[in-house]
Short mmCIF file of C-alpha atoms and ligand atoms in Angstrom, two decimals:
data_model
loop_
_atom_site.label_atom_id
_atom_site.label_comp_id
_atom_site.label_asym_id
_atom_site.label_seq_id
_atom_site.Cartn_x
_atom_site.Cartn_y
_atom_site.Cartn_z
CA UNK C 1 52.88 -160.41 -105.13
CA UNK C 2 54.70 -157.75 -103.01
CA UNK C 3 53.62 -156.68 -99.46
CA UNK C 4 54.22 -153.25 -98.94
CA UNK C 5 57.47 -153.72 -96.72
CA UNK C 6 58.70 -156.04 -99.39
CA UNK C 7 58.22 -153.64 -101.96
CA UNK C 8 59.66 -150.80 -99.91
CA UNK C 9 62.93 -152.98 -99.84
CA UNK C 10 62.96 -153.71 -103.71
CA UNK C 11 62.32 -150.18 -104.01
CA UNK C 12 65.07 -148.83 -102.20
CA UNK C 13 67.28 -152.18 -103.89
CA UNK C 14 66.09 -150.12 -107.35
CA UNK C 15 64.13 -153.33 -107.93
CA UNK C 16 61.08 -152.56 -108.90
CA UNK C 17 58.66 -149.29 -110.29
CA UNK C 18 56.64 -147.97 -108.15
CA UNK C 19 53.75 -145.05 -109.01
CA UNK C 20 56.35 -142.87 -110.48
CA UNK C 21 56.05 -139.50 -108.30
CA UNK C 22 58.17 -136.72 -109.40
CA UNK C 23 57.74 -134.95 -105.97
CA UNK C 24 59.49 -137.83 -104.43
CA UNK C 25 62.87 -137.17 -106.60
CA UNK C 26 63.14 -133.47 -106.46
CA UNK C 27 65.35 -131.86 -103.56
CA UNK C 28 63.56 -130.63 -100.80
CA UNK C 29 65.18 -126.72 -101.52
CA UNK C 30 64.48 -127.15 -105.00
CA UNK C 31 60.73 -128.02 -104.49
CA UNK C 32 60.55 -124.71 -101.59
CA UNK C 33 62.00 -122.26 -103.72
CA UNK C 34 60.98 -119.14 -104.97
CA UNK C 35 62.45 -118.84 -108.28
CA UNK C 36 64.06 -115.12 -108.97
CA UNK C 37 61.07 -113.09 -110.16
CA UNK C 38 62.90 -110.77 -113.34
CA UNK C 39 61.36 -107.28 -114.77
CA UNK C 40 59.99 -109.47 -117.70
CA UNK C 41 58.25 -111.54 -115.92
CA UNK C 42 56.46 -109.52 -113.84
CA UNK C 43 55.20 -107.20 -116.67
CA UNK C 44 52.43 -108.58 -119.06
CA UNK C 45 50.69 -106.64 -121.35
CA UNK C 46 51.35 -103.80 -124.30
CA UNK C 47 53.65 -100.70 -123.17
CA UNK C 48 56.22 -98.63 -124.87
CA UNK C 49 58.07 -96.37 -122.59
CA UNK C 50 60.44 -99.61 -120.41
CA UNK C 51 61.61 -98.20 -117.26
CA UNK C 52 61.71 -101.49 -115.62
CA UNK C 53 64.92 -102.88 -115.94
CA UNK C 54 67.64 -100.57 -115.43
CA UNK C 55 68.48 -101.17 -119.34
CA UNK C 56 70.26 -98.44 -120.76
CA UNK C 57 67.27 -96.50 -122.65
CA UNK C 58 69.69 -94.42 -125.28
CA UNK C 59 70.03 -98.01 -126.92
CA UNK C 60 73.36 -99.97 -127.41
CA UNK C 61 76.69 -99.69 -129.66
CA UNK C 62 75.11 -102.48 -131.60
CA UNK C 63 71.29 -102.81 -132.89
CA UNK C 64 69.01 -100.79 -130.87
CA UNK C 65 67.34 -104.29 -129.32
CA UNK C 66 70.58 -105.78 -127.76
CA UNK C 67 69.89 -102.97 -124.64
CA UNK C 68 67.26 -105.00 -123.62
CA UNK C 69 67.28 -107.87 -121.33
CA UNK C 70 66.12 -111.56 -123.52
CA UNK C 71 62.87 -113.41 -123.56
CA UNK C 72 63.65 -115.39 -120.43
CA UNK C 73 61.56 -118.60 -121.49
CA UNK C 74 62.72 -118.43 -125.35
CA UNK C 75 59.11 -118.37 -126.38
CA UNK C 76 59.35 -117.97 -130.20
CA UNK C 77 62.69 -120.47 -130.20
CA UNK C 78 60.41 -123.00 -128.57
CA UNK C 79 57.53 -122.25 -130.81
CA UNK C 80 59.83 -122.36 -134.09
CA UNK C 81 61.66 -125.76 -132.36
CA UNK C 82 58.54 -127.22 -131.78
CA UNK C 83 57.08 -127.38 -135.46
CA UNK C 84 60.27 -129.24 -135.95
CA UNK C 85 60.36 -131.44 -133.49
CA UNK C 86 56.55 -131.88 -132.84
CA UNK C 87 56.98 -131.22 -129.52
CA UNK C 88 54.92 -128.76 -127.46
CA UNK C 89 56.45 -125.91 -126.04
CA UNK C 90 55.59 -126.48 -122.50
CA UNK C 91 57.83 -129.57 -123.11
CA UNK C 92 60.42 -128.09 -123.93
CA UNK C 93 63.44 -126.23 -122.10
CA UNK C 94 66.73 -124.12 -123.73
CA UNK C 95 69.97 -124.00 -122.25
CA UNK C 96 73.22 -122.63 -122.64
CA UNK C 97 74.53 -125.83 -124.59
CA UNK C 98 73.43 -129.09 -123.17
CA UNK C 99 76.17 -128.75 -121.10
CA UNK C 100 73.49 -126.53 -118.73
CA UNK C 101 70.65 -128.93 -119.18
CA UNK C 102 72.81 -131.76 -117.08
CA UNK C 103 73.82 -129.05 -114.68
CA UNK C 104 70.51 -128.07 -113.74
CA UNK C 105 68.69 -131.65 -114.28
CA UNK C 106 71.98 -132.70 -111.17
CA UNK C 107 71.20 -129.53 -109.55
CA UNK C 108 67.31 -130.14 -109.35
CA UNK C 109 67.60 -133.33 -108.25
CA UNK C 110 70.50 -134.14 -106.65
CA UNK C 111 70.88 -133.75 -102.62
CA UNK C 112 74.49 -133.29 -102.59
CA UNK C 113 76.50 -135.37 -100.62
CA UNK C 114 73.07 -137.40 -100.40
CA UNK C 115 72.27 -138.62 -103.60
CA UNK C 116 73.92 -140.22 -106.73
CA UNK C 117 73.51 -140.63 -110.84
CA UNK C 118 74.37 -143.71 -113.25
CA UNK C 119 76.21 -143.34 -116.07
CA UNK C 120 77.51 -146.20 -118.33
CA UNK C 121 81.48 -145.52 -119.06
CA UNK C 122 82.64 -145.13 -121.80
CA UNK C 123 80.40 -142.25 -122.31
CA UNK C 124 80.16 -138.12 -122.67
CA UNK C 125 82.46 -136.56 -119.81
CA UNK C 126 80.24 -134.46 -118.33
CA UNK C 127 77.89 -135.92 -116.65
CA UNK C 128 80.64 -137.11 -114.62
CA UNK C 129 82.00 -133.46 -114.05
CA UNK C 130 78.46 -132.15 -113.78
CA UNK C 131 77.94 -134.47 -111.03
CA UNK C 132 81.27 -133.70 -109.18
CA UNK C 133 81.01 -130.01 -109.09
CA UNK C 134 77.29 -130.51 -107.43
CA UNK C 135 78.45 -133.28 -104.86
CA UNK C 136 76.72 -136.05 -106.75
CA UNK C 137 78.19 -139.56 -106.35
CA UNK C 138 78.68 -141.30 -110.05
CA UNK C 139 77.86 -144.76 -110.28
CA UNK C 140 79.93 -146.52 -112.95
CA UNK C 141 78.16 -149.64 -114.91
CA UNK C 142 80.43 -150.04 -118.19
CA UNK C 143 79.22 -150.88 -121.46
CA UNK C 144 79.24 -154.04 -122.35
CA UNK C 145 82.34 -155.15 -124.86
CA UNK C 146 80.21 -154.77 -127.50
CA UNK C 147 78.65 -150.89 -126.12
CA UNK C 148 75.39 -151.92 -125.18
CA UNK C 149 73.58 -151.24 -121.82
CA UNK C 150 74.67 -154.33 -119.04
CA UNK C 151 71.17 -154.26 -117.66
CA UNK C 152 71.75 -156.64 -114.50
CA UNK C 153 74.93 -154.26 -113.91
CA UNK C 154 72.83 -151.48 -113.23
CA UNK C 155 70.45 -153.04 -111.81
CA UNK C 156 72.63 -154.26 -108.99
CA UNK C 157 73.87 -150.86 -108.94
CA UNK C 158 71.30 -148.34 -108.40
CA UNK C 159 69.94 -147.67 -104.60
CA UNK C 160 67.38 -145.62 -103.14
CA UNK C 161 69.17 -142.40 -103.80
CA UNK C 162 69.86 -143.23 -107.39
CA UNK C 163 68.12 -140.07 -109.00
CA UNK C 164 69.05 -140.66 -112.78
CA UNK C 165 70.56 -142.38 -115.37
CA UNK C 166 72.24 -141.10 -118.20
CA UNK C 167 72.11 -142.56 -121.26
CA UNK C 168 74.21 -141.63 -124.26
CA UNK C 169 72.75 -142.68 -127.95
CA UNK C 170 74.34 -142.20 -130.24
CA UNK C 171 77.07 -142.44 -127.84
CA UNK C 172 80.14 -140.17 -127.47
CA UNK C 173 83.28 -141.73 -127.75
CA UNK C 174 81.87 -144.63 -129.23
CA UNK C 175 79.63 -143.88 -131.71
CA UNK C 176 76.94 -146.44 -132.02
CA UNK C 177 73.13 -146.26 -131.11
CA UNK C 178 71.95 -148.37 -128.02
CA UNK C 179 69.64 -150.96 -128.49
CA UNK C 180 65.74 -149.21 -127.93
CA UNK C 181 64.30 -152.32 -125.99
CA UNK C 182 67.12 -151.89 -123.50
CA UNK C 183 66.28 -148.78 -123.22
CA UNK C 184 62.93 -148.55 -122.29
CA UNK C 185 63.71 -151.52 -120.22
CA UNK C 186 65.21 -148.37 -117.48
CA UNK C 187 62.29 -146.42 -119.07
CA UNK C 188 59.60 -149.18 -117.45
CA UNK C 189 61.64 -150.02 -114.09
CA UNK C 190 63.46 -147.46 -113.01
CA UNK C 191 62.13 -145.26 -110.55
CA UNK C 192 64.00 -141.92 -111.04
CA UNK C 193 64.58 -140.08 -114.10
CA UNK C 194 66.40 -141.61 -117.04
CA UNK C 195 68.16 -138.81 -119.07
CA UNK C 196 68.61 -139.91 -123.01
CA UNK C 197 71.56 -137.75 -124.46
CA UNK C 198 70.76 -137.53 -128.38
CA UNK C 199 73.29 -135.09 -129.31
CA UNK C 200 74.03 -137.11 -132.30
CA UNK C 201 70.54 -138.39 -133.30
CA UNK C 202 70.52 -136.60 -136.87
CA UNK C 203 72.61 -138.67 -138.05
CA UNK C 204 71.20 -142.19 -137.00
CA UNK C 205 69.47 -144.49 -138.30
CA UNK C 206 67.15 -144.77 -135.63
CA UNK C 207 64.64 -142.41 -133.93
CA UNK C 208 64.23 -140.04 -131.33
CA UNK C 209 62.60 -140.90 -128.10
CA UNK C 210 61.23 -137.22 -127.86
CA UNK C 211 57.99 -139.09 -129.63
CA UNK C 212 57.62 -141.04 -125.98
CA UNK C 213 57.23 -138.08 -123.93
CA UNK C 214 53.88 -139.29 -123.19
CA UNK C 215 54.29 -142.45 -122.40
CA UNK C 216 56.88 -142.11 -120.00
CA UNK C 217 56.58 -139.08 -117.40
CA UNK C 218 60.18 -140.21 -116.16
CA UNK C 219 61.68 -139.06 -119.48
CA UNK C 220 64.28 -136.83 -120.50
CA UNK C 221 65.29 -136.53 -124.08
CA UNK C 222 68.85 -133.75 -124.46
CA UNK C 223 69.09 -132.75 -127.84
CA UNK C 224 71.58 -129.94 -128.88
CA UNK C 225 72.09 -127.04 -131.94
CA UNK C 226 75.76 -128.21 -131.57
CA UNK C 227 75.96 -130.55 -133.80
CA UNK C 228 73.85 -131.56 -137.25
CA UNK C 229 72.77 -127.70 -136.83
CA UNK C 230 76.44 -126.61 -136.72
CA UNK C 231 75.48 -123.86 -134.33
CA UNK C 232 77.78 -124.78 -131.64
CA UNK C 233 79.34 -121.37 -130.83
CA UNK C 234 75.57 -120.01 -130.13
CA UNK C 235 75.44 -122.40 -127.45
CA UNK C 236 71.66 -123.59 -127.73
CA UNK C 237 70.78 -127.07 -125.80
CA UNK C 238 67.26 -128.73 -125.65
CA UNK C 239 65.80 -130.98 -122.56
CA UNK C 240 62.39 -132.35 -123.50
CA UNK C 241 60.38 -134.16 -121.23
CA UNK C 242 57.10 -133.21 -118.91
CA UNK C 243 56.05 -130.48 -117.76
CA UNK C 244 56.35 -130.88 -114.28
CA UNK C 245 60.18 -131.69 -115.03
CA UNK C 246 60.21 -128.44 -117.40
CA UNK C 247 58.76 -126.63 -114.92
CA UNK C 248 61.56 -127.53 -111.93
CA UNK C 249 64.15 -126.64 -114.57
CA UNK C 250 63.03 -123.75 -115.69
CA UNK C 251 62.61 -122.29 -111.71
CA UNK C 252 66.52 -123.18 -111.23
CA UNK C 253 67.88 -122.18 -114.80
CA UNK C 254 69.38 -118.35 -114.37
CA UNK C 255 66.89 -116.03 -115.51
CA UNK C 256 68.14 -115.06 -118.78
CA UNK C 257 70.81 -117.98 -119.85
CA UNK C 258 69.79 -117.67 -123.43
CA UNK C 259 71.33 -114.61 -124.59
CA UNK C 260 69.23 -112.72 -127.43
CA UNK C 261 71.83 -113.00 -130.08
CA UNK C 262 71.40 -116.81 -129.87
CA UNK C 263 67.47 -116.71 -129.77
CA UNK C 264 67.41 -114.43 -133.12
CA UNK C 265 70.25 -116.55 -134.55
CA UNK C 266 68.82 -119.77 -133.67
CA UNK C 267 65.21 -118.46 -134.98
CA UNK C 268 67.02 -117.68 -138.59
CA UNK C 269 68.77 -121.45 -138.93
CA UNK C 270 65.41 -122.95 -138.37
CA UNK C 271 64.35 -121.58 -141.60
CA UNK C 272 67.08 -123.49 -143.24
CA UNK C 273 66.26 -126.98 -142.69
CA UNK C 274 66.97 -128.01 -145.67
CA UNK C 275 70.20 -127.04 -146.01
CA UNK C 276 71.11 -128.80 -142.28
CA UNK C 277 69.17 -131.59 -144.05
CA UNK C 278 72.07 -131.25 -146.84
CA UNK C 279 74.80 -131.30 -144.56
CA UNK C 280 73.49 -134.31 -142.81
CA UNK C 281 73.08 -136.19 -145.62
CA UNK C 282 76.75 -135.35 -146.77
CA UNK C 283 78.46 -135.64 -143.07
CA UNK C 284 77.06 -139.66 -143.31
CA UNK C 285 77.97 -140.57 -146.56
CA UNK C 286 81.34 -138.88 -145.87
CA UNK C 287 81.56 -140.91 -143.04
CA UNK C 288 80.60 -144.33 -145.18
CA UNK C 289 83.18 -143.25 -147.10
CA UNK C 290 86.27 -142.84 -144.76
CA UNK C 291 85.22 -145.74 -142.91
CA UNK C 292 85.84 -147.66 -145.82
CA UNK C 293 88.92 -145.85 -146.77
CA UNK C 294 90.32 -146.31 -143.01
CA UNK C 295 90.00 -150.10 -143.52
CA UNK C 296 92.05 -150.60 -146.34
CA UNK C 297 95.12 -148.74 -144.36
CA UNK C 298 97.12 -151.27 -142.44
CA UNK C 299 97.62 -149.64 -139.14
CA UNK C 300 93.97 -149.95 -139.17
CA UNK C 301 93.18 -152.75 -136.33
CA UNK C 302 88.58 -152.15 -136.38
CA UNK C 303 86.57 -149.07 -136.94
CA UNK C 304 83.68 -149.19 -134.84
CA UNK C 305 80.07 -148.98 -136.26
CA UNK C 306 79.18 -145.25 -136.24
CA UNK C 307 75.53 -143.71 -136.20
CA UNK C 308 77.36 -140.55 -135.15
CA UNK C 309 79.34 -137.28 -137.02
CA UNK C 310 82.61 -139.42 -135.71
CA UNK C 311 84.31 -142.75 -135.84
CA UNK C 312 86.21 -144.90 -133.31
CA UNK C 313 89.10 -146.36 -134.82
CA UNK C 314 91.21 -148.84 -132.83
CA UNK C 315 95.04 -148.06 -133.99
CA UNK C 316 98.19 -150.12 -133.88
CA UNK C 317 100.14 -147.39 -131.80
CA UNK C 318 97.67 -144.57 -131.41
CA UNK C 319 99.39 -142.13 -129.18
CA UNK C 320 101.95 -142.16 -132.16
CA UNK C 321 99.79 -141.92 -134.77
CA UNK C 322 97.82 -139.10 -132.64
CA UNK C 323 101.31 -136.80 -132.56
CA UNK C 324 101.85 -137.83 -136.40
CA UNK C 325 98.70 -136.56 -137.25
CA UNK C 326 99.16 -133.18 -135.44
CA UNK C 327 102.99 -132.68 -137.03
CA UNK C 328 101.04 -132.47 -139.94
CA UNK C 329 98.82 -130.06 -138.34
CA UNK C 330 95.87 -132.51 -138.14
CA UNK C 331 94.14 -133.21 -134.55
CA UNK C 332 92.15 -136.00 -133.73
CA UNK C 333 90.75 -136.99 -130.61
CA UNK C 334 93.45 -139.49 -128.78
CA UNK C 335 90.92 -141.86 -126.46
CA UNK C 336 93.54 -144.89 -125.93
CA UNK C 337 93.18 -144.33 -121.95
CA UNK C 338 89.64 -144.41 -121.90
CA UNK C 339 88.12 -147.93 -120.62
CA UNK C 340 87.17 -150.08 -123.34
CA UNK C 341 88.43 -147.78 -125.93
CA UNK C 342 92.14 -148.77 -125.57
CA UNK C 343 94.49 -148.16 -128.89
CA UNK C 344 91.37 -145.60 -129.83
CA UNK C 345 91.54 -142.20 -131.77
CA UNK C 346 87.98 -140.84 -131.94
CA UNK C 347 87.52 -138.93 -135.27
CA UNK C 348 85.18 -136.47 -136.95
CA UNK C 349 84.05 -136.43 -139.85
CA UNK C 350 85.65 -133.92 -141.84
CA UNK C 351 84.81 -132.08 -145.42
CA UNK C 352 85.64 -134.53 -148.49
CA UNK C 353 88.93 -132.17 -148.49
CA UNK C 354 89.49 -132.86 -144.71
CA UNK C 355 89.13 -136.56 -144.54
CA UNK C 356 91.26 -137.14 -147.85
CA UNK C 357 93.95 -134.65 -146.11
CA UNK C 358 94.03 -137.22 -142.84
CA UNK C 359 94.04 -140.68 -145.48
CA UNK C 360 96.73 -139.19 -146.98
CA UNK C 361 98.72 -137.98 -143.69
CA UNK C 362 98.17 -142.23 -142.06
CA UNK C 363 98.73 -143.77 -145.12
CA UNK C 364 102.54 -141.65 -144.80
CA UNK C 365 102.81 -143.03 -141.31
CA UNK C 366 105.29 -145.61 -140.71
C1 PLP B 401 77.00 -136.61 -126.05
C2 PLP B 401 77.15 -135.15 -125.92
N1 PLP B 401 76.26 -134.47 -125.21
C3 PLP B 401 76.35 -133.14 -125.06
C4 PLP B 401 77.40 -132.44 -125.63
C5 PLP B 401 77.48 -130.97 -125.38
O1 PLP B 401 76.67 -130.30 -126.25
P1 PLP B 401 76.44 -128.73 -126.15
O2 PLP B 401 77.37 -128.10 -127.12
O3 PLP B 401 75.00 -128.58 -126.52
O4 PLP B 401 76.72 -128.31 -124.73
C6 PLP B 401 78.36 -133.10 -126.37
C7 PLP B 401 79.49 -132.38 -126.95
O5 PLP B 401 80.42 -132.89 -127.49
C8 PLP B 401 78.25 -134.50 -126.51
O6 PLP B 401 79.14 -135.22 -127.19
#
């Protein structure tokens, strides 16, 4: 049993859950302000004649709806998304990429110069960048040699002003999935908000935590159209998680940061499921197949296990076989500096044509 000064002291070591109180994570500012209040919002109702937003009423060089200003919330995306996903719209929040997501999920919560994230190297740059721009320290726990979560590590490592973790799974450079149970090990302990990155989860085995929502009101599932969509130019990101944590984002996000060309474009690839269904379903098999091809080439030291659109592939000189590759107008991803992933190219999966192309161009290496 824990007395209350005892627990206050595991708390602050990261020890131990307490009632998980959202109110105690977000920054003071954050939880004071008055979010910018934009002609859209303010207006509810039926009307015709819009002299409300110092549009340009004559109408625009293009269609005569890209003069007005966007749906600032992304209603019908959300709505569309959601009968996808199965998750409700007041779960769910758009930004400009996922990119924006981190920035305003560091920005929410963050006290800069106060406060600090965990993220488990080697992982997706930008939570690391993210965090640096806002003033965020970055705890470091690496991956364990075989990329799985070193659960002691960050235990010992997070403090009272650890606000979130970020998890990567599928992760980026690495590829695999991280084990569930570890997981919602953070999920059950950790006091402040665990962020899952699934940028990659259409092409895993596993599934999605975004069916957990419920069961864990310290949960943030990132999800993006950048990938398995292949929307990446539109720039559409997805945070799920609760409301309350929608709610914070969506006061700090700018007021229109999904533009309307990407709502209307992102509303007409959601009627073609299938056919991202398709491409999924070709991408892994694809990626089945080079892995296998990779292995029989002799500069070929270990391909990583993949549940990704990409493969690590350990090399036997890779910042030659990186330059190689691009003399023959080929580029790859050279990650032989990052920790852990030393001798590493990082590739993705190409067409059929593509990935034969790059066979052919290492099996000419010498
Ligand atoms: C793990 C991971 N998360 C997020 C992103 C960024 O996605 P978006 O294009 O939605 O900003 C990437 C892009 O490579 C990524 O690898």
């Amino acid at each position: 049993m824990y007395n209350a000064t005892e627990a206050e002291k595991e708390q602050k070591a990261g020890n131990i859950k307490m009632n998980f109180d959202l109110n105690n994570l977000v920054r003071e500012n954050i939880k004071k302000l008055v979010p910018y209040s934009s002609a859209r919002d303010e207006f509810k109702g039926e009307a015709n004649v819009f002299l409300d937003a110092n549009e340009n009423s004559l109408g625009s060089p293009l269609t005569k709806w890209y003069n007005r200003y966007p749906d600032p919330l992304q209603i019908k995306v959300k709505e569309k998304l959601s009968t996808i996903k199965g998750v409700p719209v007041n779960n769910t929040f758009l930004g400009n990429g996922s990119d924006e997501c981190i920035d305003v999920l560091i920005r929410a919560f963050c006290e800069p110069g106060i406060d600090n994230i965990l993220i488990c190297p080697p992982t997706y740059g930008m939570y690391q960048v993210s965090a640096d721009i806002n003033n965020a320290a970055v705890k470091k726990v690496r991956l364990t040699p075989d990329f799985q979560l070193d659960l002691p590590g960050i235990e010992q490592a997070i403090d009272g002003d650890t606000k979130m973790i970020f998890i990567c799974s599928p992760n980026n450079p690495t590829g695999n999935s991280l084990h569930r149970e570890d997981v919602e090990v953070l999920l059950n302990n950790f006091f402040g908000l665990v962020v899952i990155d699934e940028a990659y989860i259409n092409f895993s085995r596993f599934k999605s935590f975004s069916s957990s929502l419920a069961e864990y009101p310290n949960l943030v599932v990132m999800q993006t159209f950048s990938k398995a969509w292949g929307l990446a130019a539109l720039r559409l990101g997805i945070a799920f998680a609760s409301e309350e944590i929608i709610h914070i984002m969506n006061k700090i996000k700018p007021p229109y940061n999904i533009n309307q060309a990407s709502q209307e474009l992102g509303l007409k690839a959601m009627d073609e499921v299938e056919q991202v269904n398709d491409m999924i379903r070709i991408l892994v098999e694809e990626r089945e197949l080079l892995k296998s091809s990779l292995a029989q080439l002799p500069l070929v030291e270990k391909i990583y296990p993949s549940d990704a659109n990409f493969l690590l592939v350990k090399v036997m000189d890779a910042s030659k076989a990186y330059d190689f590759l691009l003399s023959k107008g080929i580029v790859v991803r050279d990650r032989s500096r990052v920790e852990l992933c030393e001798g590493c190219l990082r590739v993705t999966i190409g067409s059929a044509d593509e990935n034969i192309q790059l066979l052919n161009a290492l099996s000419e290496m010498r």
